Amino acid sequence: MKNSIRDRKQIDDSLELSADIDFRGGERGKYAHRFGEVERDEELAAQYLVGQGFRVARIGADRFAKTPDFRLLKDGKLVAYCEVKTFERDVWLDRMLVEAPSGSLAGGARPDPVYNRISNAIHTAAKQLASANQDHGMLNILVLMNRDNRAKYQDLVSVTTGKWDPLAGIHDKTHEQLSEGRIREEKSQIDLYVWLDAYKDDPPKLRGFFFGNYESRPKVCLLFGIDPDAVKTVA
């Protein structure tokens, strides 16, 4: 595979990585930092970052440590820390159908889980990134690997801004309990959000960037080769 991190040897993959517990459902509490930790998607994210010209180095031997996943280097210098979070397909209704008695109805109304999963990812990733980058001297990058075809890049923008669809000029307020609540301070600690769709068998596709910290925007654009005029900025 072109730009394979194994072929180019730009990631330290000599460590034995094994997950003893499946936390893809986003369980919270003592192990909240494990939300969205999926090894295959960390590998795919690393491949994407190598393709952007970074050298990617895993941090530590424990994938479930309260630290970010990777250090990112360019020209031999540390430039950023990166955390990867996965959104798996929501299987709530599938479980309800399996568990329901034969001939009975299953399911029911409940809040859309997509927005809570996005805020959970930001909340946990911000803490993990801060553990390695306490003074925010380096950039903080959050790669969101989406495997749920009901979730979309615009949902990220909505949760972080508290506006319905500002990219389309719709500024109605929404999700303020998230944007101005639990992630009010944390969302700006992440300099760049990278949304990759991976719910098909094809390689992950970049759907959008979002700048969490306007002041670091020029530096991020330079490192990632992003045309600043091609990415809308939402206040």
Tab-separated table of C-alpha atoms in Angstrom:
chain	number	residue	atom	x	y	z
A	1	MET	CA	0.000	0.000	0.000
A	2	LYS	CA	1.349	3.410	-0.940
A	3	ASN	CA	2.413	5.450	2.100
A	4	SER	CA	2.060	2.380	4.317
A	5	ILE	CA	3.440	3.195	7.741
A	6	ARG	CA	4.868	-0.303	7.964
A	7	ASP	CA	6.640	-0.036	4.604
A	8	ARG	CA	8.011	3.414	5.347
A	9	LYS	CA	8.846	2.498	8.956
A	10	GLN	CA	7.670	5.869	10.209
A	11	ILE	CA	5.739	4.500	13.160
A	12	ASP	CA	7.058	2.535	16.098
A	13	ASP	CA	4.931	-0.609	15.798
A	14	SER	CA	7.314	-2.937	17.597
A	15	LEU	CA	5.157	-2.761	20.713
A	16	GLU	CA	2.702	-5.554	21.356
A	17	LEU	CA	-0.779	-4.000	21.283
A	18	SER	CA	-3.706	-5.932	22.696
A	19	ALA	CA	-7.077	-4.730	23.942
A	20	ASP	CA	-8.318	-6.708	26.928
A	21	ILE	CA	-11.700	-4.979	27.053
A	22	ASP	CA	-13.966	-3.756	24.270
A	23	PHE	CA	-14.773	-0.100	24.940
A	24	ARG	CA	-16.154	0.782	21.525
A	25	GLY	CA	-19.529	1.545	23.072
A	26	GLY	CA	-18.000	4.527	24.859
A	27	GLU	CA	-18.408	3.344	28.456
A	28	ARG	CA	-17.732	6.112	30.938
A	29	GLY	CA	-16.412	6.268	34.475
A	30	LYS	CA	-13.084	4.847	35.563
A	31	TYR	CA	-12.136	3.938	31.985
A	32	ALA	CA	-13.660	6.944	30.213
A	33	HIS	CA	-10.346	7.703	28.508
A	34	ARG	CA	-10.782	4.474	26.530
A	35	PHE	CA	-13.760	5.890	24.650
A	36	GLY	CA	-13.352	5.327	20.918
A	37	GLU	CA	-10.080	3.400	21.174
A	38	VAL	CA	-9.922	1.029	18.187
A	39	GLU	CA	-6.533	-0.292	17.103
A	40	ARG	CA	-7.293	-0.750	13.400
A	41	ASP	CA	-8.436	2.852	13.119
A	42	GLU	CA	-5.388	4.170	14.920
A	43	GLU	CA	-3.359	2.395	12.231
A	44	LEU	CA	-5.470	3.916	9.439
A	45	ALA	CA	-5.180	7.372	10.983
A	46	ALA	CA	-1.420	6.946	11.204
A	47	GLN	CA	-1.307	6.007	7.516
A	48	TYR	CA	-3.235	9.174	6.694
A	49	LEU	CA	-0.826	11.292	8.761
A	50	VAL	CA	2.219	9.711	7.130
A	51	GLY	CA	0.663	10.645	3.799
A	52	GLN	CA	0.548	14.240	5.045
A	53	GLY	CA	4.309	14.159	5.540
A	54	PHE	CA	4.510	13.441	9.256
A	55	ARG	CA	6.645	10.898	11.044
A	56	VAL	CA	4.291	9.152	13.451
A	57	ALA	CA	5.511	7.674	16.745
A	58	ARG	CA	3.283	5.860	19.199
A	59	ILE	CA	3.420	7.079	22.789
A	60	GLY	CA	4.148	4.287	25.272
A	61	ALA	CA	3.345	0.598	25.295
A	62	ASP	CA	-0.188	0.841	26.723
A	63	ARG	CA	-2.809	1.824	24.138
A	64	PHE	CA	-5.243	2.495	26.959
A	65	ALA	CA	-3.045	4.865	28.943
A	66	LYS	CA	-4.410	8.324	29.698
A	67	THR	CA	-2.180	9.837	27.042
A	68	PRO	CA	-2.649	10.668	23.346
A	69	ASP	CA	-1.914	8.016	20.739
A	70	PHE	CA	0.885	9.624	18.731
A	71	ARG	CA	3.638	12.176	18.523
A	72	LEU	CA	3.870	13.862	15.122
A	73	LEU	CA	7.258	14.964	13.818
A	74	LYS	CA	8.383	16.905	10.750
A	75	ASP	CA	12.007	17.397	9.747
A	76	GLY	CA	12.981	15.485	12.865
A	77	LYS	CA	11.210	17.936	15.200
A	78	LEU	CA	8.176	17.326	17.395
A	79	VAL	CA	5.328	19.513	16.112
A	80	ALA	CA	2.118	17.990	17.460
A	81	TYR	CA	0.363	15.367	19.544
A	82	CYS	CA	-2.490	13.364	18.089
A	83	GLU	CA	-5.406	11.391	19.517
A	84	VAL	CA	-7.632	9.120	17.409
A	85	LYS	CA	-11.262	8.379	18.271
A	86	THR	CA	-13.633	6.005	16.479
A	87	PHE	CA	-17.398	6.314	16.113
A	88	GLU	CA	-18.736	2.801	15.578
A	89	ARG	CA	-22.155	2.211	14.069
A	90	ASP	CA	-24.827	2.636	16.713
A	91	VAL	CA	-26.165	-0.839	17.505
A	92	TRP	CA	-28.798	0.163	20.070
A	93	LEU	CA	-31.777	-0.710	17.845
A	94	ASP	CA	-30.114	-3.940	16.695
A	95	ARG	CA	-29.770	-5.039	20.326
A	96	MET	CA	-33.366	-4.083	21.078
A	97	LEU	CA	-34.582	-6.203	18.159
A	98	VAL	CA	-32.546	-9.204	19.287
A	99	GLU	CA	-33.705	-8.954	22.889
A	100	ALA	CA	-37.391	-8.261	22.164
A	101	PRO	CA	-39.834	-11.197	22.543
A	102	SER	CA	-41.101	-12.659	19.292
A	103	GLY	CA	-43.921	-10.615	17.777
A	104	SER	CA	-43.397	-7.573	20.032
A	105	LEU	CA	-42.374	-4.045	19.115
A	106	ALA	CA	-38.821	-2.871	19.759
A	107	GLY	CA	-37.083	0.460	19.985
A	108	GLY	CA	-38.608	3.769	20.985
A	109	ALA	CA	-37.697	7.436	21.270
A	110	ARG	CA	-34.329	8.531	22.677
A	111	PRO	CA	-31.904	11.423	22.198
A	112	ASP	CA	-29.724	11.197	19.083
A	113	PRO	CA	-26.482	9.580	20.305
A	114	VAL	CA	-24.289	11.135	17.591
A	115	TYR	CA	-23.935	14.490	19.341
A	116	ASN	CA	-23.126	12.963	22.714
A	117	ARG	CA	-20.484	10.734	21.126
A	118	ILE	CA	-18.830	13.742	19.514
A	119	SER	CA	-18.761	15.642	22.810
A	120	ASN	CA	-17.448	12.538	24.593
A	121	ALA	CA	-14.643	12.264	22.048
A	122	ILE	CA	-13.678	15.915	22.499
A	123	HIS	CA	-13.929	15.699	26.292
A	124	THR	CA	-11.754	12.599	26.652
A	125	ALA	CA	-9.284	13.530	23.897
A	126	ALA	CA	-8.669	16.985	25.367
A	127	LYS	CA	-7.681	15.438	28.685
A	128	GLN	CA	-5.410	12.884	27.022
A	129	LEU	CA	-3.700	15.548	24.910
A	130	ALA	CA	-3.249	17.831	27.916
A	131	SER	CA	-1.495	15.049	29.817
A	132	ALA	CA	1.344	15.107	27.276
A	133	ASN	CA	1.135	18.741	26.174
A	134	GLN	CA	0.422	20.589	29.412
A	135	ASP	CA	1.551	24.031	28.262
A	136	HIS	CA	0.051	23.553	24.780
A	137	GLY	CA	3.469	24.270	23.354
A	138	MET	CA	2.791	21.860	20.496
A	139	LEU	CA	-0.307	21.496	18.359
A	140	ASN	CA	-3.117	19.188	19.467
A	141	ILE	CA	-4.734	17.113	16.706
A	142	LEU	CA	-7.899	15.016	17.027
A	143	VAL	CA	-8.620	12.520	14.238
A	144	LEU	CA	-12.233	11.319	14.246
A	145	MET	CA	-12.680	8.034	12.385
A	146	ASN	CA	-16.364	7.712	11.583
A	147	ARG	CA	-17.884	4.270	10.937
A	148	ASP	CA	-21.478	5.334	11.468
A	149	ASN	CA	-23.217	6.338	8.235
A	150	ARG	CA	-25.714	8.348	10.271
A	151	ALA	CA	-22.994	10.654	11.574
A	152	LYS	CA	-21.444	13.394	9.460
A	153	TYR	CA	-18.822	16.110	9.547
A	154	GLN	CA	-21.496	18.797	9.923
A	155	ASP	CA	-22.458	17.228	13.276
A	156	LEU	CA	-18.975	18.016	14.581
A	157	VAL	CA	-19.323	21.648	13.516
A	158	SER	CA	-22.757	21.846	15.126
A	159	VAL	CA	-21.581	20.423	18.459
A	160	THR	CA	-18.492	22.631	18.678
A	161	THR	CA	-20.229	25.874	17.627
A	162	GLY	CA	-23.659	25.355	19.169
A	163	LYS	CA	-25.229	26.329	15.831
A	164	TRP	CA	-27.377	24.131	13.635
A	165	ASP	CA	-25.422	24.257	10.345
A	166	PRO	CA	-23.250	27.375	10.218
A	167	LEU	CA	-21.353	26.074	7.172
A	168	ALA	CA	-24.621	26.411	5.256
A	169	GLY	CA	-25.457	29.754	6.856
A	170	ILE	CA	-27.941	28.297	9.371
A	171	HIS	CA	-27.026	29.838	12.731
A	172	ASP	CA	-29.990	28.673	14.824
A	173	LYS	CA	-28.781	27.740	18.282
A	174	THR	CA	-28.595	24.060	19.176
A	175	HIS	CA	-26.561	21.687	21.375
A	176	GLU	CA	-25.545	24.584	23.615
A	177	GLN	CA	-25.620	22.248	26.593
A	178	LEU	CA	-22.581	20.651	24.945
A	179	SER	CA	-20.828	23.521	23.161
A	180	GLU	CA	-21.231	25.899	26.103
A	181	GLY	CA	-21.302	23.171	28.739
A	182	ARG	CA	-18.953	20.255	29.194
A	183	ILE	CA	-16.705	21.087	26.204
A	184	ARG	CA	-16.803	24.885	26.454
A	185	GLU	CA	-13.108	25.156	27.344
A	186	GLU	CA	-11.908	21.839	25.952
A	187	LYS	CA	-13.011	22.333	22.339
A	188	SER	CA	-10.484	25.150	21.791
A	189	GLN	CA	-7.644	23.087	23.258
A	190	ILE	CA	-7.743	21.021	20.071
A	191	ASP	CA	-6.113	22.953	17.248
A	192	LEU	CA	-7.322	20.773	14.385
A	193	TYR	CA	-10.161	18.285	14.041
A	194	VAL	CA	-9.803	15.844	11.146
A	195	TRP	CA	-12.988	13.983	10.154
A	196	LEU	CA	-12.470	10.759	8.171
A	197	ASP	CA	-15.393	8.631	6.966
A	198	ALA	CA	-14.613	4.913	7.097
A	199	TYR	CA	-17.978	3.159	7.136
A	200	LYS	CA	-17.350	1.369	3.852
A	201	ASP	CA	-14.603	-1.057	2.897
A	202	ASP	CA	-12.876	1.674	0.903
A	203	PRO	CA	-9.937	3.597	2.434
A	204	PRO	CA	-11.031	6.379	4.823
A	205	LYS	CA	-12.087	9.567	3.079
A	206	LEU	CA	-11.374	13.050	4.391
A	207	ARG	CA	-14.671	14.892	4.839
A	208	GLY	CA	-13.431	18.032	6.503
A	209	PHE	CA	-11.115	19.953	8.797
A	210	PHE	CA	-12.271	22.117	11.659
A	211	PHE	CA	-10.071	24.615	13.496
A	212	GLY	CA	-10.667	24.612	17.235
A	213	ASN	CA	-8.123	27.334	17.944
A	214	TYR	CA	-8.193	30.287	15.578
A	215	GLU	CA	-4.800	31.612	16.743
A	216	SER	CA	-2.982	28.427	15.680
A	217	ARG	CA	-4.809	28.233	12.337
A	218	PRO	CA	-1.908	29.570	10.189
A	219	LYS	CA	0.546	27.119	11.729
A	220	VAL	CA	-1.850	24.200	11.246
A	221	CYS	CA	-2.471	25.158	7.606
A	222	LEU	CA	1.261	25.310	6.942
A	223	LEU	CA	1.972	21.907	8.498
A	224	PHE	CA	-0.924	20.138	6.784
A	225	GLY	CA	-0.687	21.985	3.475
A	226	ILE	CA	-4.224	23.334	3.893
A	227	ASP	CA	-5.365	26.262	1.783
A	228	PRO	CA	-6.793	28.645	4.431
A	229	ASP	CA	-9.263	30.055	1.926
A	230	ALA	CA	-10.651	26.571	1.220
A	231	VAL	CA	-11.783	25.939	4.815
A	232	LYS	CA	-14.651	27.987	6.208
A	233	THR	CA	-14.091	29.582	9.584
A	234	VAL	CA	-16.968	29.622	12.033
A	235	ALA	CA	-16.797	32.129	14.873
